[in-house]
Amino acid sequence: MKKFIAGVVITLAIVFIIRSCNDSKKDKSILQENSMLIQQEITNVSKLIVTEGHFAEVYNYKDSKELFGQLLRAEKKALVVVNADVTVAYDLSQIDFEIDMATKTVKINSIPEAEIKLNPDFEYYDVTADYLNQFDAADYNKIKKTVNTSLMKKVEASSLRTNAENRLISELQKFYILTNSMGWRLTYQEQMIESLEGLQVIKP
């Protein structure tokens, strides 16, 4: 009788161990599948976010050169009209993130800076120059540099960057919804994101 009971106990113990191992393997498999799914979904979300704008600039260019001391002055001038298309973009494929399966956490470490691109179209009017002070490549480069600097100031003072940041937050909401729906956590620079509103702390 004792041998029978001992046999039953041993058999039950073996069954329990086997089930525990199978359950552990199953949980680990599910965890790995979830991790791969999150990785894939984040990759799918990682697209370029672009906000576009249009700016115009009118620039009066003047340059004078003194010849023979102050006896003679040679001048040149031009009226420059610039129409520029501007884009503000975040390349989300450059997001630095890691997946911690042990704690079921997606950690966003950093987000790339916004990429601002200017595409100006220059039109020159009323271009005049004295014989001894002609327009050359240096003048055109100076005009382009000055106008680009002015346009960048306009972009920074506009709502273009803010609109791009709002679109960035909107895109990152997909990260939170995905991880939350799967019972995972989302952090940004070690700070827990506990709601959609919590994404506002994310700044490139």
mmCIF file of N, CA and C in Angstrom, residues 51-180:
data_model
loop_
_atom_site.group_PDB
_atom_site.id
_atom_site.type_symbol
_atom_site.label_atom_id
_atom_site.label_comp_id
_atom_site.label_asym_id
_atom_site.label_seq_id
_atom_site.Cartn_x
_atom_site.Cartn_y
_atom_site.Cartn_z
ATOM 1 N N THR A 51 5.373 68.277 -41.832
ATOM 2 C CA THR A 51 4.475 69.432 -41.846
ATOM 3 C C THR A 51 5.043 70.420 -42.848
ATOM 4 N N GLU A 52 4.187 70.909 -43.734
ATOM 5 C CA GLU A 52 4.651 71.776 -44.806
ATOM 6 C C GLU A 52 4.128 73.196 -44.637
ATOM 7 N N GLY A 53 4.910 74.152 -45.125
ATOM 8 C CA GLY A 53 4.505 75.544 -45.081
ATOM 9 C C GLY A 53 5.088 76.301 -46.251
ATOM 10 N N HIS A 54 4.615 77.517 -46.435
ATOM 11 C CA HIS A 54 5.108 78.349 -47.534
ATOM 12 C C HIS A 54 5.415 79.736 -46.994
ATOM 13 N N PHE A 55 6.560 80.268 -47.383
ATOM 14 C CA PHE A 55 6.981 81.583 -46.920
ATOM 15 C C PHE A 55 7.466 82.410 -48.104
ATOM 16 N N ALA A 56 7.292 83.724 -47.983
ATOM 17 C CA ALA A 56 7.754 84.643 -49.022
ATOM 18 C C ALA A 56 8.660 85.686 -48.391
ATOM 19 N N GLU A 57 9.617 86.142 -49.164
ATOM 20 C CA GLU A 57 10.577 87.119 -48.670
ATOM 21 C C GLU A 57 10.938 88.067 -49.820
ATOM 22 N N VAL A 58 10.946 89.360 -49.520
ATOM 23 C CA VAL A 58 11.414 90.362 -50.485
ATOM 24 C C VAL A 58 12.664 90.997 -49.893
ATOM 25 N N TYR A 59 13.747 90.957 -50.664
ATOM 26 C CA TYR A 59 15.034 91.396 -50.128
ATOM 27 C C TYR A 59 15.677 92.391 -51.082
ATOM 28 N N ASN A 60 16.041 93.528 -50.538
ATOM 29 C CA ASN A 60 16.769 94.535 -51.314
ATOM 30 C C ASN A 60 18.261 94.382 -51.056
ATOM 31 N N TYR A 61 18.982 94.090 -52.115
ATOM 32 C CA TYR A 61 20.428 93.909 -51.976
ATOM 33 C C TYR A 61 21.155 95.115 -52.557
ATOM 34 N N LYS A 62 22.056 95.670 -51.779
ATOM 35 C CA LYS A 62 22.864 96.786 -52.239
ATOM 36 C C LYS A 62 24.317 96.575 -51.828
ATOM 37 N N ASP A 63 25.199 96.994 -52.698
ATOM 38 C CA ASP A 63 26.627 96.897 -52.390
ATOM 39 C C ASP A 63 27.340 98.044 -53.096
ATOM 40 N N SER A 64 28.243 98.637 -52.410
ATOM 41 C CA SER A 64 29.017 99.722 -53.019
ATOM 42 C C SER A 64 30.500 99.523 -52.746
ATOM 43 N N LYS A 65 31.294 99.971 -53.691
ATOM 44 C CA LYS A 65 32.747 99.824 -53.571
ATOM 45 C C LYS A 65 33.404 101.176 -53.854
ATOM 46 N N GLU A 66 34.252 101.571 -52.936
ATOM 47 C CA GLU A 66 34.967 102.825 -53.114
ATOM 48 C C GLU A 66 36.214 102.607 -53.970
ATOM 49 N N LEU A 67 36.375 103.475 -54.932
ATOM 50 C CA LEU A 67 37.528 103.390 -55.824
ATOM 51 C C LEU A 67 38.358 104.671 -55.707
ATOM 52 N N PHE A 68 39.665 104.520 -55.708
ATOM 53 C CA PHE A 68 40.568 105.671 -55.594
ATOM 54 C C PHE A 68 40.242 106.487 -54.341
ATOM 55 N N GLY A 69 40.197 105.740 -53.205
ATOM 56 C CA GLY A 69 39.822 106.392 -51.960
ATOM 57 C C GLY A 69 38.327 106.636 -51.945
ATOM 58 N N GLN A 70 37.918 107.887 -51.726
ATOM 59 C CA GLN A 70 36.502 108.217 -51.736
ATOM 60 C C GLN A 70 36.117 109.053 -52.961
ATOM 61 N N LEU A 71 36.984 109.053 -53.948
ATOM 62 C CA LEU A 71 36.726 109.870 -55.133
ATOM 63 C C LEU A 71 35.644 109.264 -56.018
ATOM 64 N N LEU A 72 35.560 107.939 -56.031
ATOM 65 C CA LEU A 72 34.607 107.274 -56.919
ATOM 66 C C LEU A 72 33.955 106.101 -56.199
ATOM 67 N N ARG A 73 32.645 105.957 -56.389
ATOM 68 C CA ARG A 73 31.909 104.868 -55.747
ATOM 69 C C ARG A 73 31.170 104.064 -56.827
ATOM 70 N N ALA A 74 31.427 102.775 -56.852
ATOM 71 C CA ALA A 74 30.761 101.882 -57.803
ATOM 72 C C ALA A 74 29.714 101.066 -57.047
ATOM 73 N N GLU A 75 28.485 101.103 -57.521
ATOM 74 C CA GLU A 75 27.388 100.459 -56.805
ATOM 75 C C GLU A 75 26.724 99.373 -57.642
ATOM 76 N N LYS A 76 26.083 98.492 -56.936
ATOM 77 C CA LYS A 76 25.246 97.471 -57.580
ATOM 78 C C LYS A 76 24.089 97.160 -56.639
ATOM 79 N N LYS A 77 22.963 96.791 -57.210
ATOM 80 C CA LYS A 77 21.787 96.497 -56.384
ATOM 81 C C LYS A 77 20.865 95.545 -57.127
ATOM 82 N N ALA A 78 19.972 94.938 -56.351
ATOM 83 C CA ALA A 78 19.000 94.019 -56.935
ATOM 84 C C ALA A 78 17.816 93.872 -55.986
ATOM 85 N N LEU A 79 16.659 93.678 -56.565
ATOM 86 C CA LEU A 79 15.464 93.361 -55.786
ATOM 87 C C LEU A 79 15.224 91.857 -55.940
ATOM 88 N N VAL A 80 15.215 91.160 -54.807
ATOM 89 C CA VAL A 80 15.098 89.700 -54.838
ATOM 90 C C VAL A 80 13.779 89.275 -54.198
ATOM 91 N N VAL A 81 12.986 88.531 -54.945
ATOM 92 C CA VAL A 81 11.727 87.982 -54.435
ATOM 93 C C VAL A 81 11.909 86.476 -54.263
ATOM 94 N N VAL A 82 11.647 86.003 -53.057
ATOM 95 C CA VAL A 82 11.880 84.589 -52.748
ATOM 96 C C VAL A 82 10.582 83.937 -52.288
ATOM 97 N N ASN A 83 10.232 82.842 -52.915
ATOM 98 C CA ASN A 83 9.121 82.003 -52.467
ATOM 99 C C ASN A 83 9.708 80.660 -52.057
ATOM 100 N N ALA A 84 9.426 80.276 -50.821
ATOM 101 C CA ALA A 84 10.074 79.070 -50.284
ATOM 102 C C ALA A 84 9.052 78.086 -49.720
ATOM 103 N N ASP A 85 9.208 76.842 -50.118
ATOM 104 C CA ASP A 85 8.467 75.751 -49.487
ATOM 105 C C ASP A 85 9.326 75.205 -48.353
ATOM 106 N N VAL A 86 8.707 75.014 -47.206
ATOM 107 C CA VAL A 86 9.435 74.565 -46.018
ATOM 108 C C VAL A 86 8.780 73.298 -45.475
ATOM 109 N N THR A 87 9.602 72.336 -45.098
ATOM 110 C CA THR A 87 9.089 71.114 -44.475
ATOM 111 C C THR A 87 9.764 70.902 -43.123
ATOM 112 N N VAL A 88 8.974 70.452 -42.168
ATOM 113 C CA VAL A 88 9.496 70.057 -40.858
ATOM 114 C C VAL A 88 9.166 68.580 -40.683
ATOM 115 N N ALA A 89 10.180 67.772 -40.466
ATOM 116 C CA ALA A 89 9.978 66.325 -40.453
ATOM 117 C C ALA A 89 10.676 65.655 -39.279
ATOM 118 N N TYR A 90 10.079 64.552 -38.813
ATOM 119 C CA TYR A 90 10.703 63.682 -37.819
ATOM 120 C C TYR A 90 10.840 62.298 -38.453
ATOM 121 N N ASP A 91 12.056 61.821 -38.538
ATOM 122 C CA ASP A 91 12.288 60.481 -39.066
ATOM 123 C C ASP A 91 12.198 59.495 -37.910
ATOM 124 N N LEU A 92 11.005 58.906 -37.719
ATOM 125 C CA LEU A 92 10.783 58.027 -36.576
ATOM 126 C C LEU A 92 11.552 56.711 -36.685
ATOM 127 N N SER A 93 12.117 56.442 -37.848
ATOM 128 C CA SER A 93 12.958 55.245 -37.953
ATOM 129 C C SER A 93 14.246 55.408 -37.149
ATOM 130 N N GLN A 94 14.535 56.646 -36.757
ATOM 131 C CA GLN A 94 15.740 56.922 -35.974
ATOM 132 C C GLN A 94 15.479 56.939 -34.467
ATOM 133 N N ILE A 95 14.267 56.566 -34.048
ATOM 134 C CA ILE A 95 13.970 56.522 -32.614
ATOM 135 C C ILE A 95 14.850 55.474 -31.932
ATOM 136 N N ASP A 96 15.436 55.860 -30.812
ATOM 137 C CA ASP A 96 16.246 54.932 -30.019
ATOM 138 C C ASP A 96 15.339 54.305 -28.958
ATOM 139 N N PHE A 97 15.035 53.024 -29.131
ATOM 140 C CA PHE A 97 14.172 52.345 -28.173
ATOM 141 C C PHE A 97 14.675 50.923 -27.920
ATOM 142 N N GLU A 98 14.216 50.356 -26.819
ATOM 143 C CA GLU A 98 14.558 48.973 -26.498
ATOM 144 C C GLU A 98 13.356 48.292 -25.866
ATOM 145 N N ILE A 99 13.307 46.992 -26.029
ATOM 146 C CA ILE A 99 12.205 46.198 -25.491
ATOM 147 C C ILE A 99 12.732 45.299 -24.382
ATOM 148 N N ASP A 100 12.180 45.461 -23.192
ATOM 149 C CA ASP A 100 12.573 44.668 -22.024
ATOM 150 C C ASP A 100 11.486 43.634 -21.761
ATOM 151 N N MET A 101 11.753 42.395 -22.177
ATOM 152 C CA MET A 101 10.741 41.350 -22.023
ATOM 153 C C MET A 101 10.549 40.961 -20.563
ATOM 154 N N ALA A 102 11.585 41.079 -19.766
ATOM 155 C CA ALA A 102 11.496 40.684 -18.363
ATOM 156 C C ALA A 102 10.465 41.516 -17.611
ATOM 157 N N THR A 103 10.425 42.816 -17.922
ATOM 158 C CA THR A 103 9.470 43.713 -17.248
ATOM 159 C C THR A 103 8.317 44.105 -18.163
ATOM 160 N N LYS A 104 8.298 43.542 -19.382
ATOM 161 C CA LYS A 104 7.248 43.855 -20.360
ATOM 162 C C LYS A 104 7.142 45.373 -20.536
ATOM 163 N N THR A 105 8.293 45.966 -20.879
ATOM 164 C CA THR A 105 8.363 47.415 -21.005
ATOM 165 C C THR A 105 9.025 47.797 -22.330
ATOM 166 N N VAL A 106 8.412 48.758 -23.019
ATOM 167 C CA VAL A 106 9.034 49.369 -24.189
ATOM 168 C C VAL A 106 9.628 50.695 -23.737
ATOM 169 N N LYS A 107 10.952 50.828 -23.867
ATOM 170 C CA LYS A 107 11.652 52.014 -23.384
ATOM 171 C C LYS A 107 12.081 52.884 -24.567
ATOM 172 N N ILE A 108 11.514 54.091 -24.631
ATOM 173 C CA ILE A 108 11.956 55.062 -25.626
ATOM 174 C C ILE A 108 13.047 55.906 -24.983
ATOM 175 N N ASN A 109 14.248 55.811 -25.531
ATOM 176 C CA ASN A 109 15.382 56.535 -24.949
ATOM 177 C C ASN A 109 15.518 57.950 -25.513
ATOM 178 N N SER A 110 15.310 58.085 -26.814
ATOM 179 C CA SER A 110 15.415 59.411 -27.423
ATOM 180 C C SER A 110 14.683 59.432 -28.756
ATOM 181 N N ILE A 111 14.334 60.649 -29.165
ATOM 182 C CA ILE A 111 13.635 60.879 -30.426
ATOM 183 C C ILE A 111 14.479 61.858 -31.240
ATOM 184 N N PRO A 112 14.609 61.625 -32.529
ATOM 185 C CA PRO A 112 15.461 62.506 -33.340
ATOM 186 C C PRO A 112 14.935 63.935 -33.391
ATOM 187 N N GLU A 113 15.853 64.860 -33.590
ATOM 188 C CA GLU A 113 15.477 66.259 -33.745
ATOM 189 C C GLU A 113 14.693 66.458 -35.046
ATOM 190 N N ALA A 114 13.903 67.521 -35.071
ATOM 191 C CA ALA A 114 13.162 67.845 -36.279
ATOM 192 C C ALA A 114 14.129 68.236 -37.395
ATOM 193 N N GLU A 115 13.801 67.818 -38.597
ATOM 194 C CA GLU A 115 14.597 68.185 -39.765
ATOM 195 C C GLU A 115 13.846 69.282 -40.517
ATOM 196 N N ILE A 116 14.435 70.463 -40.595
ATOM 197 C CA ILE A 116 13.815 71.577 -41.298
ATOM 198 C C ILE A 116 14.531 71.765 -42.633
ATOM 199 N N LYS A 117 13.757 71.710 -43.708
ATOM 200 C CA LYS A 117 14.341 71.857 -45.038
ATOM 201 C C LYS A 117 13.680 73.030 -45.759
ATOM 202 N N LEU A 118 14.528 73.885 -46.306
ATOM 203 C CA LEU A 118 14.070 75.032 -47.082
ATOM 204 C C LEU A 118 14.288 74.755 -48.561
ATOM 205 N N ASN A 119 13.285 75.071 -49.360
ATOM 206 C CA ASN A 119 13.408 74.957 -50.814
ATOM 207 C C ASN A 119 13.023 76.306 -51.440
ATOM 208 N N PRO A 120 13.941 77.265 -51.397
ATOM 209 C CA PRO A 120 13.615 78.608 -51.892
ATOM 210 C C PRO A 120 13.763 78.733 -53.408
ATOM 211 N N ASP A 121 12.916 79.566 -53.973
ATOM 212 C CA ASP A 121 12.994 79.891 -55.395
ATOM 213 C C ASP A 121 13.288 81.388 -55.510
ATOM 214 N N PHE A 122 14.450 81.727 -56.043
ATOM 215 C CA PHE A 122 14.898 83.118 -56.100
ATOM 216 C C PHE A 122 14.564 83.723 -57.466
ATOM 217 N N GLU A 123 13.984 84.918 -57.435
ATOM 218 C CA GLU A 123 13.747 85.688 -58.657
ATOM 219 C C GLU A 123 14.361 87.072 -58.474
ATOM 220 N N TYR A 124 15.174 87.465 -59.449
ATOM 221 C CA TYR A 124 15.908 88.721 -59.345
ATOM 222 C C TYR A 124 15.292 89.773 -60.271
ATOM 223 N N TYR A 125 15.034 90.957 -59.690
ATOM 224 C CA TYR A 125 14.454 92.058 -60.447
ATOM 225 C C TYR A 125 15.321 93.307 -60.253
ATOM 226 N N ASP A 126 15.226 94.198 -61.228
ATOM 227 C CA ASP A 126 15.904 95.495 -61.135
ATOM 228 C C ASP A 126 17.380 95.325 -60.754
ATOM 229 N N VAL A 127 18.029 94.444 -61.467
ATOM 230 C CA VAL A 127 19.459 94.204 -61.212
ATOM 231 C C VAL A 127 20.279 95.246 -61.984
ATOM 232 N N THR A 128 20.994 96.051 -61.253
ATOM 233 C CA THR A 128 21.854 97.066 -61.880
ATOM 234 C C THR A 128 23.234 97.027 -61.223
ATOM 235 N N ALA A 129 24.243 97.284 -62.017
ATOM 236 C CA ALA A 129 25.610 97.259 -61.493
ATOM 237 C C ALA A 129 26.497 98.169 -62.321
ATOM 238 N N ASP A 130 27.340 98.918 -61.641
ATOM 239 C CA ASP A 130 28.322 99.734 -62.343
ATOM 240 C C ASP A 130 29.379 98.833 -62.971
ATOM 241 N N TYR A 131 30.018 99.364 -63.968
ATOM 242 C CA TYR A 131 31.000 98.581 -64.726
ATOM 243 C C TYR A 131 32.114 98.055 -63.834
ATOM 244 N N LEU A 132 32.519 98.865 -62.856
ATOM 245 C CA LEU A 132 33.637 98.486 -61.997
ATOM 246 C C LEU A 132 33.199 97.720 -60.737
ATOM 247 N N ASN A 133 31.918 97.344 -60.671
ATOM 248 C CA ASN A 133 31.434 96.576 -59.509
ATOM 249 C C ASN A 133 30.312 95.645 -59.974
ATOM 250 N N GLN A 134 30.684 94.651 -60.744
ATOM 251 C CA GLN A 134 29.715 93.734 -61.335
ATOM 252 C C GLN A 134 29.283 92.654 -60.328
ATOM 253 N N PHE A 135 28.110 92.094 -60.589
ATOM 254 C CA PHE A 135 27.645 90.960 -59.789
ATOM 255 C C PHE A 135 28.509 89.742 -60.075
ATOM 256 N N ASP A 136 28.831 89.009 -59.017
ATOM 257 C CA ASP A 136 29.567 87.755 -59.198
ATOM 258 C C ASP A 136 28.989 86.687 -58.274
ATOM 259 N N ALA A 137 29.605 85.501 -58.245
ATOM 260 C CA ALA A 137 29.089 84.376 -57.452
ATOM 261 C C ALA A 137 29.019 84.704 -55.969
ATOM 262 N N ALA A 138 29.954 85.482 -55.471
ATOM 263 C CA ALA A 138 29.975 85.824 -54.051
ATOM 264 C C ALA A 138 28.728 86.614 -53.661
ATOM 265 N N ASP A 139 28.254 87.479 -54.579
ATOM 266 C CA ASP A 139 27.039 88.256 -54.301
ATOM 267 C C ASP A 139 25.823 87.339 -54.186
ATOM 268 N N TYR A 140 25.697 86.435 -55.128
ATOM 269 C CA TYR A 140 24.546 85.530 -55.113
ATOM 270 C C TYR A 140 24.583 84.614 -53.886
ATOM 271 N N ASN A 141 25.769 84.163 -53.515
ATOM 272 C CA ASN A 141 25.878 83.327 -52.307
ATOM 273 C C ASN A 141 25.526 84.118 -51.053
ATOM 274 N N LYS A 142 25.930 85.382 -51.022
ATOM 275 C CA LYS A 142 25.618 86.237 -49.877
ATOM 276 C C LYS A 142 24.117 86.458 -49.773
ATOM 277 N N ILE A 143 23.475 86.686 -50.913
ATOM 278 C CA ILE A 143 22.019 86.879 -50.932
ATOM 279 C C ILE A 143 21.314 85.620 -50.430
ATOM 280 N N LYS A 144 21.717 84.466 -50.918
ATOM 281 C CA LYS A 144 21.082 83.206 -50.515
ATOM 282 C C LYS A 144 21.266 82.942 -49.020
ATOM 283 N N LYS A 145 22.464 83.192 -48.524
ATOM 284 C CA LYS A 145 22.736 82.968 -47.101
ATOM 285 C C LYS A 145 21.892 83.894 -46.236
ATOM 286 N N THR A 146 21.798 85.159 -46.619
ATOM 287 C CA THR A 146 21.020 86.130 -45.847
ATOM 288 C C THR A 146 19.540 85.773 -45.861
ATOM 289 N N VAL A 147 19.018 85.424 -47.028
ATOM 290 C CA VAL A 147 17.588 85.079 -47.152
ATOM 291 C C VAL A 147 17.276 83.802 -46.389
ATOM 292 N N ASN A 148 18.134 82.791 -46.483
ATOM 293 C CA ASN A 148 17.899 81.536 -45.760
ATOM 294 C C ASN A 148 17.873 81.757 -44.247
ATOM 295 N N THR A 149 18.779 82.613 -43.766
ATOM 296 C CA THR A 149 18.792 82.929 -42.332
ATOM 297 C C THR A 149 17.492 83.607 -41.920
ATOM 298 N N SER A 150 17.027 84.534 -42.752
ATOM 299 C CA SER A 150 15.780 85.235 -42.472
ATOM 300 C C SER A 150 14.589 84.278 -42.503
ATOM 301 N N LEU A 151 14.582 83.361 -43.450
ATOM 302 C CA LEU A 151 13.487 82.386 -43.551
ATOM 303 C C LEU A 151 13.457 81.455 -42.347
ATOM 304 N N MET A 152 14.640 81.042 -41.884
ATOM 305 C CA MET A 152 14.687 80.167 -40.716
ATOM 306 C C MET A 152 14.116 80.853 -39.484
ATOM 307 N N LYS A 153 14.382 82.160 -39.355
ATOM 308 C CA LYS A 153 13.813 82.914 -38.240
ATOM 309 C C LYS A 153 12.297 82.959 -38.345
ATOM 310 N N LYS A 154 11.782 83.081 -39.564
ATOM 311 C CA LYS A 154 10.334 83.095 -39.760
ATOM 312 C C LYS A 154 9.721 81.740 -39.415
ATOM 313 N N VAL A 155 10.422 80.684 -39.793
ATOM 314 C CA VAL A 155 9.929 79.337 -39.495
ATOM 315 C C VAL A 155 9.861 79.122 -37.986
ATOM 316 N N GLU A 156 10.912 79.520 -37.283
ATOM 317 C CA GLU A 156 10.957 79.340 -35.830
ATOM 318 C C GLU A 156 9.883 80.166 -35.134
ATOM 319 N N ALA A 157 9.553 81.326 -35.699
ATOM 320 C CA ALA A 157 8.541 82.200 -35.085
ATOM 321 C C ALA A 157 7.122 81.786 -35.464
ATOM 322 N N SER A 158 6.992 80.887 -36.433
ATOM 323 C CA SER A 158 5.672 80.460 -36.898
ATOM 324 C C SER A 158 5.172 79.276 -36.079
ATOM 325 N N SER A 159 3.997 78.787 -36.450
ATOM 326 C CA SER A 159 3.403 77.621 -35.776
ATOM 327 C C SER A 159 3.809 76.316 -36.455
ATOM 328 N N LEU A 160 4.705 76.405 -37.430
ATOM 329 C CA LEU A 160 5.063 75.220 -38.216
ATOM 330 C C LEU A 160 5.692 74.139 -37.345
ATOM 331 N N ARG A 161 6.658 74.521 -36.505
ATOM 332 C CA ARG A 161 7.315 73.546 -35.648
ATOM 333 C C ARG A 161 6.342 72.975 -34.617
ATOM 334 N N THR A 162 5.487 73.845 -34.048
ATOM 335 C CA THR A 162 4.500 73.376 -33.070
ATOM 336 C C THR A 162 3.543 72.379 -33.698
ATOM 337 N N ASN A 163 3.115 72.675 -34.932
ATOM 338 C CA ASN A 163 2.221 71.739 -35.632
ATOM 339 C C ASN A 163 2.903 70.397 -35.853
ATOM 340 N N ALA A 164 4.186 70.433 -36.176
ATOM 341 C CA ALA A 164 4.939 69.193 -36.381
ATOM 342 C C ALA A 164 5.048 68.412 -35.073
ATOM 343 N N GLU A 165 5.280 69.105 -33.958
ATOM 344 C CA GLU A 165 5.360 68.438 -32.657
ATOM 345 C C GLU A 165 4.025 67.796 -32.285
ATOM 346 N N ASN A 166 2.924 68.481 -32.612
ATOM 347 C CA ASN A 166 1.601 67.915 -32.341
ATOM 348 C C ASN A 166 1.364 66.657 -33.161
ATOM 349 N N ARG A 167 1.821 66.670 -34.392
ATOM 350 C CA ARG A 167 1.694 65.478 -35.234
ATOM 351 C C ARG A 167 2.583 64.346 -34.720
ATOM 352 N N LEU A 168 3.731 64.718 -34.174
ATOM 353 C CA LEU A 168 4.619 63.713 -33.577
ATOM 354 C C LEU A 168 3.941 63.026 -32.400
ATOM 355 N N ILE A 169 3.332 63.810 -31.514
ATOM 356 C CA ILE A 169 2.625 63.250 -30.359
ATOM 357 C C ILE A 169 1.484 62.358 -30.823
ATOM 358 N N SER A 170 0.767 62.795 -31.846
ATOM 359 C CA SER A 170 -0.338 62.006 -32.385
ATOM 360 C C SER A 170 0.150 60.649 -32.891
ATOM 361 N N GLU A 171 1.307 60.652 -33.543
ATOM 362 C CA GLU A 171 1.872 59.398 -34.056
ATOM 363 C C GLU A 171 2.345 58.493 -32.921
ATOM 364 N N LEU A 172 2.913 59.104 -31.888
ATOM 365 C CA LEU A 172 3.419 58.320 -30.760
ATOM 366 C C LEU A 172 2.289 57.724 -29.921
ATOM 367 N N GLN A 173 1.080 58.240 -30.078
ATOM 368 C CA GLN A 173 -0.057 57.656 -29.373
ATOM 369 C C GLN A 173 -0.247 56.189 -29.755
ATOM 370 N N LYS A 174 0.142 55.857 -30.985
ATOM 371 C CA LYS A 174 0.033 54.474 -31.439
ATOM 372 C C LYS A 174 0.944 53.563 -30.611
ATOM 373 N N PHE A 175 2.094 54.097 -30.179
ATOM 374 C CA PHE A 175 2.990 53.330 -29.323
ATOM 375 C C PHE A 175 2.282 52.976 -28.020
ATOM 376 N N TYR A 176 1.669 54.002 -27.423
ATOM 377 C CA TYR A 176 1.016 53.796 -26.129
ATOM 378 C C TYR A 176 -0.177 52.843 -26.259
ATOM 379 N N ILE A 177 -1.013 53.054 -27.261
ATOM 380 C CA ILE A 177 -2.195 52.206 -27.444
ATOM 381 C C ILE A 177 -1.785 50.753 -27.656
ATOM 382 N N LEU A 178 -0.751 50.547 -28.453
ATOM 383 C CA LEU A 178 -0.277 49.186 -28.729
ATOM 384 C C LEU A 178 0.223 48.508 -27.465
ATOM 385 N N THR A 179 1.125 49.165 -26.746
ATOM 386 C CA THR A 179 1.703 48.538 -25.549
ATOM 387 C C THR A 179 0.648 48.352 -24.462
ATOM 388 N N ASN A 180 -0.231 49.320 -24.295
ATOM 389 C CA ASN A 180 -1.262 49.242 -23.264
ATOM 390 C C ASN A 180 -2.252 48.120 -23.536
#
